[in-house]
Coordinates of N, CA, C and O in Angstrom, one line a residue:
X1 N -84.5 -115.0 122.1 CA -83.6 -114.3 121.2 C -82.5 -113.6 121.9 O -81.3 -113.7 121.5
X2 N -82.9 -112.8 123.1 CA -82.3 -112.4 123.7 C -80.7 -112.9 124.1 O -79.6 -112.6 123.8
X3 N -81.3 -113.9 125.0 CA -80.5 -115.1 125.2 C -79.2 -115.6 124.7 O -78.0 -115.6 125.1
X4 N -80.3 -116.2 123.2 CA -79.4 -116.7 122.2 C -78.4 -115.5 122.0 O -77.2 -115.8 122.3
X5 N -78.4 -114.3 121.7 CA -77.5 -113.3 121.4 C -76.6 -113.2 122.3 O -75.4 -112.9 122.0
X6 N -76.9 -113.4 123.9 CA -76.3 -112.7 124.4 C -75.1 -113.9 124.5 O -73.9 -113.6 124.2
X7 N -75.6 -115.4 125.0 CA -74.4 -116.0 125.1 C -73.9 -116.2 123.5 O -73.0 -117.0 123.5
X8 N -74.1 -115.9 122.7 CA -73.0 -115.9 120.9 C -72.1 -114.7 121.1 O -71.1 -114.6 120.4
X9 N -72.7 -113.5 122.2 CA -71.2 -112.6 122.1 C -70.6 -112.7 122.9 O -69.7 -111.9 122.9
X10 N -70.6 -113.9 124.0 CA -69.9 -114.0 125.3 C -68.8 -115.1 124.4 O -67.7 -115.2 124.7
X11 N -69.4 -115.7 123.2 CA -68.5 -116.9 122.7 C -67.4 -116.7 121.9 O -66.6 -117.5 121.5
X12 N -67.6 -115.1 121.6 CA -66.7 -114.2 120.6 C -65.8 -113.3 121.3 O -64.8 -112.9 120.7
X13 N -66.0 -112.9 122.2 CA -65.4 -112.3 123.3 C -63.7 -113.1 123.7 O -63.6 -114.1 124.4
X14 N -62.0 -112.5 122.9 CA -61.0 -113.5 123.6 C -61.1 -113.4 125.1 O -61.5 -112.5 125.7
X15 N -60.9 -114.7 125.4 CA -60.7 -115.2 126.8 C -58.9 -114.9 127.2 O -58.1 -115.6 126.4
X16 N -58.4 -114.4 127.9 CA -57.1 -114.1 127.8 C -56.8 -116.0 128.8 O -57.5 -116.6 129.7
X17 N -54.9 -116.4 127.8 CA -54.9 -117.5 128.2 C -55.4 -118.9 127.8 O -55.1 -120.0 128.3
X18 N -56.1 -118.8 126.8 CA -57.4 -119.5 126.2 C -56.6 -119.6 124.6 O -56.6 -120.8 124.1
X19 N -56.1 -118.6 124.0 CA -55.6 -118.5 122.9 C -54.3 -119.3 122.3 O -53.2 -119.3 122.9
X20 N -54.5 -119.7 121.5 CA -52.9 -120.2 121.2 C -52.1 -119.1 121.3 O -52.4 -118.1 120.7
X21 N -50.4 -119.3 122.2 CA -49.7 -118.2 121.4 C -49.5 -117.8 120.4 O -49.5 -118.7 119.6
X22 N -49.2 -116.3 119.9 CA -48.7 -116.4 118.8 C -47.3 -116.0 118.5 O -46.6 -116.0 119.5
X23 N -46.8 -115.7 117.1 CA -45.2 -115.9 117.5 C -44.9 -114.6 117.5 O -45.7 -113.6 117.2
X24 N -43.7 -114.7 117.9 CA -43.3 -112.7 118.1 C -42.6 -112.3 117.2 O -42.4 -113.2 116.4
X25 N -42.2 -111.4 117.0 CA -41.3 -111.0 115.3 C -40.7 -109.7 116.2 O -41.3 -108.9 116.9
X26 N -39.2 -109.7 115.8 CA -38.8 -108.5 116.2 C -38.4 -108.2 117.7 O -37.9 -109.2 118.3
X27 N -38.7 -106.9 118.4 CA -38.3 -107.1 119.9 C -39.1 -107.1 120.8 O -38.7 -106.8 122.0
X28 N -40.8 -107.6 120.4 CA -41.6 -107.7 121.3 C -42.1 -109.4 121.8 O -42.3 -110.4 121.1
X29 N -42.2 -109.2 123.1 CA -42.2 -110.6 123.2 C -43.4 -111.3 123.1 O -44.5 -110.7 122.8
X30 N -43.3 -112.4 123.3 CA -44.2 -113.6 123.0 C -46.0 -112.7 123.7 O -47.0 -112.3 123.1
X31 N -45.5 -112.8 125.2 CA -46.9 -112.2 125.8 C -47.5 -111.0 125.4 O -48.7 -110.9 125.3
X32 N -46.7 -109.7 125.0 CA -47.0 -108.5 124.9 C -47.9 -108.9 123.4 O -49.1 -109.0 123.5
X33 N -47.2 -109.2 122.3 CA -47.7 -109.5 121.3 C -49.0 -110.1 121.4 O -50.0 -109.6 120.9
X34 N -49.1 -111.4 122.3 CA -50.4 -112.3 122.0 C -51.5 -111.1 122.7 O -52.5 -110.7 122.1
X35 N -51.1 -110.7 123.7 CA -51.8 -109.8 124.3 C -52.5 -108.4 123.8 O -53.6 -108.0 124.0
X36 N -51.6 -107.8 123.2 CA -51.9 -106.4 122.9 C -52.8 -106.8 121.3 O -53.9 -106.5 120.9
X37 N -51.7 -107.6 120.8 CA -52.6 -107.5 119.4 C -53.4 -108.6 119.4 O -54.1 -108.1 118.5
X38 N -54.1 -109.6 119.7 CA -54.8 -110.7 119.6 C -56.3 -109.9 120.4 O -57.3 -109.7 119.8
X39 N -56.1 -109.7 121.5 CA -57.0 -108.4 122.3 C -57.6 -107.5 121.6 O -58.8 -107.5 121.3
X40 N -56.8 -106.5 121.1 CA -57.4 -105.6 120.4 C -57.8 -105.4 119.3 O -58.7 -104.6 119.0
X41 N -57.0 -106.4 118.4 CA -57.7 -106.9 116.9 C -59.2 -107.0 116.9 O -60.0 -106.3 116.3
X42 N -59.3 -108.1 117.5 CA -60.9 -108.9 117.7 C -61.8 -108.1 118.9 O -63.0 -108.4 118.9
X43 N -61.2 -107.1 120.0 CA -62.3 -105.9 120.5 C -62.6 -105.3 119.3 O -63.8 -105.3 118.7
X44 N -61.4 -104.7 118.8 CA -62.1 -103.6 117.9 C -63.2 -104.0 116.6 O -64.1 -103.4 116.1
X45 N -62.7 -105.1 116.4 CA -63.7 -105.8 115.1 C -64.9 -106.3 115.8 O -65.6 -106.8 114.9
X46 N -65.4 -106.4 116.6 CA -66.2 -107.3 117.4 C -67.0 -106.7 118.6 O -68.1 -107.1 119.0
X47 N -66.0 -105.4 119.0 CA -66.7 -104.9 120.1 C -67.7 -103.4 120.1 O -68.4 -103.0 121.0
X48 N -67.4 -102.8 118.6 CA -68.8 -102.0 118.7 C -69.4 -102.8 118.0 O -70.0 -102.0 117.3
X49 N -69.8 -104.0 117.7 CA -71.2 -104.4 116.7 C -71.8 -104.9 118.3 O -72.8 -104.4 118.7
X50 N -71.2 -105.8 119.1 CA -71.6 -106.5 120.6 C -71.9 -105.7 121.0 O -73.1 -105.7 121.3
X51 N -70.9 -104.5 121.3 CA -71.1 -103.2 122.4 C -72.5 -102.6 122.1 O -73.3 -102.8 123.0
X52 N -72.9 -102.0 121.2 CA -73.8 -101.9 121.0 C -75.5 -102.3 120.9 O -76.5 -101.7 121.3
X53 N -75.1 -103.6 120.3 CA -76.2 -104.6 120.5 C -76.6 -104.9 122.0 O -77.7 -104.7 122.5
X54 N -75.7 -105.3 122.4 CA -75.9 -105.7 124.0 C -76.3 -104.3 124.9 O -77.1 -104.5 125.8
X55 N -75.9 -103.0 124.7 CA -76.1 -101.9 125.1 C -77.6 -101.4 125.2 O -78.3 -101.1 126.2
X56 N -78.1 -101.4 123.7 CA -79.3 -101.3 123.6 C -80.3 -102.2 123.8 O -81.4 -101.9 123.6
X57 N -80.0 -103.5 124.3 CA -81.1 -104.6 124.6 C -81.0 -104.6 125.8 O -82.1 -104.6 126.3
X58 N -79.9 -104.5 127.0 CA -79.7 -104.5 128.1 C -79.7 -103.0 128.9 O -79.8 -102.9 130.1
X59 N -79.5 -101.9 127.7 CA -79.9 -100.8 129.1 C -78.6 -100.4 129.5 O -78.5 -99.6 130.4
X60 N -77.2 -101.1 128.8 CA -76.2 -100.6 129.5 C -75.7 -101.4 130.6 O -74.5 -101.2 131.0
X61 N -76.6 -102.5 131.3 CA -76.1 -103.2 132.3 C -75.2 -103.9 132.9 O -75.0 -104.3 134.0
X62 N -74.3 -104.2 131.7 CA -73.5 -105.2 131.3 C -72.3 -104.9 132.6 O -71.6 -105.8 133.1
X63 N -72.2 -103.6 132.9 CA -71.2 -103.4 133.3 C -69.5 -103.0 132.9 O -69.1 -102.1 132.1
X64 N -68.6 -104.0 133.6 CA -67.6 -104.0 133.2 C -66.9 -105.1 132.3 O -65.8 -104.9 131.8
X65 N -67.5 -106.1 132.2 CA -67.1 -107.7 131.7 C -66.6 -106.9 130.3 O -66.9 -105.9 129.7
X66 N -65.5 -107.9 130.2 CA -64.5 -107.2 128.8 C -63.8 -106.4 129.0 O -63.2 -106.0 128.0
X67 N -63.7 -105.7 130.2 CA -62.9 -104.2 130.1 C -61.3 -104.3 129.8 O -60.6 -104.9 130.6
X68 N -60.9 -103.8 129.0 CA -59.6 -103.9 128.7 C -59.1 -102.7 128.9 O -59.6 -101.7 128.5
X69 N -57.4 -102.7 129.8 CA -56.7 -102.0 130.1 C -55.5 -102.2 129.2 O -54.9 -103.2 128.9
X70 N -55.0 -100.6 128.5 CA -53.9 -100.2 127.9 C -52.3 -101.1 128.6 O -51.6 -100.2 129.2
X71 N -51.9 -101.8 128.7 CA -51.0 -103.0 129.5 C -49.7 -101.8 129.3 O -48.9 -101.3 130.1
X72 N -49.8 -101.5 128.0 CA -48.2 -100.7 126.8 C -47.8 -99.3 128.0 O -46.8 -99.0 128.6
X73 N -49.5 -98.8 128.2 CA -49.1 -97.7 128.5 C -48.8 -97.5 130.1 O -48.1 -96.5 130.5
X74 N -49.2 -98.3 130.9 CA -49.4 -98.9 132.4 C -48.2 -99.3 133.1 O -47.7 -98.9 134.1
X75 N -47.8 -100.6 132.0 CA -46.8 -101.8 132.3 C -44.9 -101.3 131.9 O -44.6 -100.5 131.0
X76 N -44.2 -101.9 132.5 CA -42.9 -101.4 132.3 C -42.8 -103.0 131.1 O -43.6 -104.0 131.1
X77 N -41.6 -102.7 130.0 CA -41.4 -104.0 129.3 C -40.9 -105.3 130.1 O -41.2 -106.4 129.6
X78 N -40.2 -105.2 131.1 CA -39.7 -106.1 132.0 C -40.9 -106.9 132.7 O -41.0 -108.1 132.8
X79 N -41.5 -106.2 133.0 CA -42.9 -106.6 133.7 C -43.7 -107.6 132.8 O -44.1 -108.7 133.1
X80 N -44.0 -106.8 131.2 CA -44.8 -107.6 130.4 C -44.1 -108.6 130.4 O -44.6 -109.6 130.9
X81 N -42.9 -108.8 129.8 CA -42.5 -110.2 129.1 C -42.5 -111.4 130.2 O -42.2 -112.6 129.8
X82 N -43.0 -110.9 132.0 CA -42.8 -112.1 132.7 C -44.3 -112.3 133.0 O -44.5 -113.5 133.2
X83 N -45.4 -111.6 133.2 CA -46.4 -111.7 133.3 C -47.3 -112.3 132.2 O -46.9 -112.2 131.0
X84 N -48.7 -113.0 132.6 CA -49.2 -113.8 130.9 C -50.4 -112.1 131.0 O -50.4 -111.1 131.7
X85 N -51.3 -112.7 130.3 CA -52.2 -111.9 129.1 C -52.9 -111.2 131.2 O -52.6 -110.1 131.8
X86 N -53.6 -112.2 131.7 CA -54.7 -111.8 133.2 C -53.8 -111.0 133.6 O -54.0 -109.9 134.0
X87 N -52.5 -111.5 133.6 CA -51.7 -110.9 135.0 C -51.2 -109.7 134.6 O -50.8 -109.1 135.6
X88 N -51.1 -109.2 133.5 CA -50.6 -108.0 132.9 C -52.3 -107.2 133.4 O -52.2 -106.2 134.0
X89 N -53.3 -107.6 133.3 CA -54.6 -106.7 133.2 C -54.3 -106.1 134.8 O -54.1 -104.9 135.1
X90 N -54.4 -107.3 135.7 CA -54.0 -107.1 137.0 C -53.4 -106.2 137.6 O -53.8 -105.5 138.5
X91 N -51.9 -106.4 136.8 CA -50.9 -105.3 137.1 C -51.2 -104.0 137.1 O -50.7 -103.3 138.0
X92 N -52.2 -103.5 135.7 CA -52.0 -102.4 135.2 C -53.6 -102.1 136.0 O -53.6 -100.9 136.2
X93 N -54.2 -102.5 136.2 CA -55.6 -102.5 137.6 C -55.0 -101.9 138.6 O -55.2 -100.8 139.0
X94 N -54.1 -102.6 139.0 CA -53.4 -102.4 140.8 C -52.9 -100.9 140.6 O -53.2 -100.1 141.4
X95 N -52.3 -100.6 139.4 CA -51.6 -99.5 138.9 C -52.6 -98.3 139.0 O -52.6 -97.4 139.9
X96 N -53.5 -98.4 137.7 CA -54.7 -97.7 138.1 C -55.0 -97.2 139.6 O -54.9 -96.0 140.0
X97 N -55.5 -98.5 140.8 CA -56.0 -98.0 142.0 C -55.1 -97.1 142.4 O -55.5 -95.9 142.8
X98 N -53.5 -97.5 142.3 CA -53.1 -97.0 143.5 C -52.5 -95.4 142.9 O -51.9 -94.9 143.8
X99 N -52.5 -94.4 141.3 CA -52.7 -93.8 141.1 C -53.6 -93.2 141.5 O -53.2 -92.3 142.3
X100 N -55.0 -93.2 141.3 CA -56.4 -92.9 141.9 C -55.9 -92.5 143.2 O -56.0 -91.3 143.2
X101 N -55.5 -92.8 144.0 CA -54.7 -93.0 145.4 C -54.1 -92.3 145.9 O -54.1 -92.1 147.1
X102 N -53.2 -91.5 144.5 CA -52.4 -90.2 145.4 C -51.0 -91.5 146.0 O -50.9 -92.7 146.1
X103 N -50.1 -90.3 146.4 CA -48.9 -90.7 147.2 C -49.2 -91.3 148.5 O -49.7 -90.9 149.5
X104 N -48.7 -92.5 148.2 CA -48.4 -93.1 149.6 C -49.6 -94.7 149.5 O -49.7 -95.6 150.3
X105 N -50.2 -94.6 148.3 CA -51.0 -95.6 148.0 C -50.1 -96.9 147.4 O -49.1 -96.7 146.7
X106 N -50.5 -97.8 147.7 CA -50.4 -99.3 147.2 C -51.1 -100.0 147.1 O -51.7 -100.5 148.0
X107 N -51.3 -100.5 145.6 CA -52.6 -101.8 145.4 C -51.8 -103.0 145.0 O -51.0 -103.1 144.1
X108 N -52.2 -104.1 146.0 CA -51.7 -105.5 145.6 C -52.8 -106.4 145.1 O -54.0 -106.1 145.1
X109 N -52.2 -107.5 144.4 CA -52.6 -108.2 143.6 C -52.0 -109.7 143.7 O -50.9 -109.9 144.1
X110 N -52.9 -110.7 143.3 CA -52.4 -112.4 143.3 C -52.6 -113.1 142.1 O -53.8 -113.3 141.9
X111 N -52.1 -113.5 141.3 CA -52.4 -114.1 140.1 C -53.5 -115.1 140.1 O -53.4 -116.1 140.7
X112 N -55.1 -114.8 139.2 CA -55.9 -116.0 139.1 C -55.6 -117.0 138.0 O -56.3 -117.8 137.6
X113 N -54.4 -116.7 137.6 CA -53.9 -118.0 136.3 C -52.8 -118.6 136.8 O -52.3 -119.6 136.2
X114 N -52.3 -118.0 137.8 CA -50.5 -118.8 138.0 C -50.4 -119.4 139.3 O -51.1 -118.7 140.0
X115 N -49.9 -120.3 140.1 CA -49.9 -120.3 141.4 C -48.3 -119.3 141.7 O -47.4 -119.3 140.9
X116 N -48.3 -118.6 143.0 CA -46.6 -118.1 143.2 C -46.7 -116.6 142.8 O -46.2 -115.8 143.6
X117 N -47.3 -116.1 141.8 CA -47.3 -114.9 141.2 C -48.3 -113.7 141.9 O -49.5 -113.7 142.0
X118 N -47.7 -113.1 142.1 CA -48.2 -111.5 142.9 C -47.5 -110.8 142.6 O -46.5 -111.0 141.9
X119 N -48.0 -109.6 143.1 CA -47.5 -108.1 142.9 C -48.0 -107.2 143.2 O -49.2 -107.4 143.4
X120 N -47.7 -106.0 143.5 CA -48.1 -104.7 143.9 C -47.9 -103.5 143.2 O -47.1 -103.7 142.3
X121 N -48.3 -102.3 143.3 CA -48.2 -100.8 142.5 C -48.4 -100.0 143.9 O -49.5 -100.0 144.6
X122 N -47.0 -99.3 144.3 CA -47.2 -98.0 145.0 C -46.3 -96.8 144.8 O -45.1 -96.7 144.8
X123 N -47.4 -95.7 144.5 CA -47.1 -94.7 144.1 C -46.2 -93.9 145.5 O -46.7 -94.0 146.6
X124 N -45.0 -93.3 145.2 CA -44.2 -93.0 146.0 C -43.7 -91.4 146.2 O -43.1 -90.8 147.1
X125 N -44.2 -91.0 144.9 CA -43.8 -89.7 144.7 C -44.4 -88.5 143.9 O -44.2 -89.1 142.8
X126 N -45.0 -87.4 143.6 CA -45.4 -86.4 142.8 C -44.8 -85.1 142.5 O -44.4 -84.2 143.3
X127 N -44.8 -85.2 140.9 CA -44.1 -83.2 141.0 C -45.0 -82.6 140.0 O -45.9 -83.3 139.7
X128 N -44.9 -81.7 139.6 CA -45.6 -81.2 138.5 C -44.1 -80.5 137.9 O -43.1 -80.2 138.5
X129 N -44.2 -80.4 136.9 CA -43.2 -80.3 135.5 C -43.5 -78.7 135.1 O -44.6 -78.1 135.2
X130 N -42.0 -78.1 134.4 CA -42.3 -77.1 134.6 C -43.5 -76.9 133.4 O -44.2 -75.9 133.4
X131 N -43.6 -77.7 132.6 CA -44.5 -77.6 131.3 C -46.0 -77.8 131.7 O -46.9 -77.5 131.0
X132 N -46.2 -78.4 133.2 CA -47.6 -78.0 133.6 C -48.0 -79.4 133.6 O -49.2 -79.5 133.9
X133 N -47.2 -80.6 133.5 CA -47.9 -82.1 133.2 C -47.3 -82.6 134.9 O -46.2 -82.6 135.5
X134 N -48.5 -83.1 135.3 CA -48.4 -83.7 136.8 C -48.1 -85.1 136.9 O -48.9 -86.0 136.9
X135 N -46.5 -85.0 137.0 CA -46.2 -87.0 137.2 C -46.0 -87.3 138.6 O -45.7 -86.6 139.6
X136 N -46.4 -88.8 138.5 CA -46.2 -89.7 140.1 C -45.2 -90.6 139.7 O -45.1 -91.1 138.6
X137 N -44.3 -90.8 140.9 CA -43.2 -91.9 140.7 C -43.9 -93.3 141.5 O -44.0 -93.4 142.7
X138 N -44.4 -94.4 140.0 CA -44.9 -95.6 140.9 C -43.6 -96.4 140.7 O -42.7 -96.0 139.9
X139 N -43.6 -97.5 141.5 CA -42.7 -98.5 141.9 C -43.7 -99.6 141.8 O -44.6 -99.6 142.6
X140 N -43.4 -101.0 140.1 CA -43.9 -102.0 140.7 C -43.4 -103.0 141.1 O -42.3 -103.2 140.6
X141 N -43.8 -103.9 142.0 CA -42.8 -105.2 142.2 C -43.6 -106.2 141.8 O -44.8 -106.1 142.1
X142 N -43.2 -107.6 141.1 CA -43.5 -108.5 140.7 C -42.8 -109.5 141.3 O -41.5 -109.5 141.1
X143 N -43.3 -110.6 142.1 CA -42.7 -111.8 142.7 C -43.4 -112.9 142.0 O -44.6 -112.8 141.8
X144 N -42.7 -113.9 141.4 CA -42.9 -115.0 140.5 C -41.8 -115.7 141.2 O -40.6 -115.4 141.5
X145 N -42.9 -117.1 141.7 CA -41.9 -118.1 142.4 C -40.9 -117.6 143.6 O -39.9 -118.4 144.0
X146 N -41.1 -116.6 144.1 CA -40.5 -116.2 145.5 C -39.1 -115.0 144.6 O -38.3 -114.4 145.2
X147 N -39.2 -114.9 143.6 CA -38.0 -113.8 142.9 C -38.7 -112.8 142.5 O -39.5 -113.0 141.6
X148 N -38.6 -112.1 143.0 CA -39.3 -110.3 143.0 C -38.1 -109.5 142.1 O -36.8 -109.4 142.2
X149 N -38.9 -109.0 141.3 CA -38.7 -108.3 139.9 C -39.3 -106.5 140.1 O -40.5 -106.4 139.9
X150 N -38.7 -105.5 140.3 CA -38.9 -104.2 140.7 C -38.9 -103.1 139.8 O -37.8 -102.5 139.5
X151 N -39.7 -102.8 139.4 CA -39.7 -101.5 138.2 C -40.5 -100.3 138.4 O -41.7 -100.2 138.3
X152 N -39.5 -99.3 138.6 CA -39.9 -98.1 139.0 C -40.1 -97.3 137.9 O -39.4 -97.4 136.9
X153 N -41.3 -96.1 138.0 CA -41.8 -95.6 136.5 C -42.3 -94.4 137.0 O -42.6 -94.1 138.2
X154 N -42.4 -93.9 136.0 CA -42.8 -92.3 135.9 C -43.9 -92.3 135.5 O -43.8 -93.1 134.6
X155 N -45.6 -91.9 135.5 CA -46.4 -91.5 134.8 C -47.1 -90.1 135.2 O -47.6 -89.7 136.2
X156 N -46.8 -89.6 134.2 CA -48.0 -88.5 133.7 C -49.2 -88.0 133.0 O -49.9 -88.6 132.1
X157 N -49.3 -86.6 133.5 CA -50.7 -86.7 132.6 C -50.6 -85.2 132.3 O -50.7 -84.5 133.3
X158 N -50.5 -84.6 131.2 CA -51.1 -82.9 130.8 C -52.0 -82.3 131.6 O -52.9 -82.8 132.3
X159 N -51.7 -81.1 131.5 CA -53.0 -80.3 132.2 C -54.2 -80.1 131.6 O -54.2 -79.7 130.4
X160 N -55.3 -80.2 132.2 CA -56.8 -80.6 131.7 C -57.0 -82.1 131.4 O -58.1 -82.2 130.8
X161 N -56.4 -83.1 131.6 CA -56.3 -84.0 131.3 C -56.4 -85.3 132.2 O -55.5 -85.2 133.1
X162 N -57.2 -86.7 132.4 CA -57.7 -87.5 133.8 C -56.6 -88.7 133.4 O -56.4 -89.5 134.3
X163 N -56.1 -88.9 132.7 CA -55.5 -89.9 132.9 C -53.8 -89.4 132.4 O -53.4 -88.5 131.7
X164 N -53.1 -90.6 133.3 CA -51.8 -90.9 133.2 C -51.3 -92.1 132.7 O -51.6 -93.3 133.1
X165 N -50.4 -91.8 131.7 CA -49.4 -92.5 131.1 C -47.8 -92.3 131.8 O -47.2 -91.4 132.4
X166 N -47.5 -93.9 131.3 CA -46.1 -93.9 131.6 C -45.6 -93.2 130.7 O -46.0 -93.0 129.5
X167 N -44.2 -92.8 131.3 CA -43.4 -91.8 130.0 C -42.2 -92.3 130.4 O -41.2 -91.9 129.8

């Protein structure tokens, strides 16, 4: 029974890349769209009945499989619309480490869906604001086909608070 359950929620789980695109409406593009909303639609409908289930039969074990990263709040728009659904997670991963990292960190990265596509995240700079919110100036670079694409960003985070958003 086990079993049977476990691979029926691996079968419900989107596969990023796997999806048909869908169409874009407005000023968001083709990937941001298939990505942010196709992703999160079907986590949220799908991922506490699984999360759960699987949680309580397994003890929690599961780990990380499925983990989904905020792309919106991570990624610059220039970035998404060249990167697919993996390579945006990637990006905003590398982003993550090299935050975690403090100034002077850089996490690189290789595309496992694209051949040519890489990239990196290094954080370059820190101030604290007079309002008390501690931002880092990351710099990402995206090379697709040997043309490197550079987007430099601000994120912060409030005081008492573990995570950073772009602003």
């Amino acid at each position: 029974m086990l079993r049977a359950l476990t691979v029926a929620s691996l079968l419900l789980v989107p596969v990023p890349g796997l999806a048909p695109m869908a169409l874009a409406t407005g000023s968001e593009t083709p990937a941001k769209q298939k990505c942010d909303e196709g992703t999160k639609k079907k986590r949220k409908a799908l991922g506490g009945l699984f999360g759960s289930v699987a949680g309580n039969m397994l003890g929690g074990s599961m780990g990380s499989v499925g983990s989904f990263l905020p792309t919106g709040e991570l990624l610059s728009e220039a970035l998404i619309a060249i990167l697919d659904c993996k390579e945006q997670q990637q990006a905003a991963q590398a982003t993550n480490e090299a935050v975690r990292g403090g100034v002077g960190t850089t996490s690189n990265w290789t595309s496992e869906s694209r051949p040519n596509v890489s990239g990196s995240s290094s954080v370059t700079g820190q101030e604290t604001l007079a309002d008390g919110r501690q931002c880092l100036t990351v710099s990402d670079v995206v090379i697709v086909d040997g043309e490197e694409t550079t987007a430099p960003k601000t994120m912060c985070r409030k005081p008492g608070e573990s995570k950073y958003v772009r602003v």
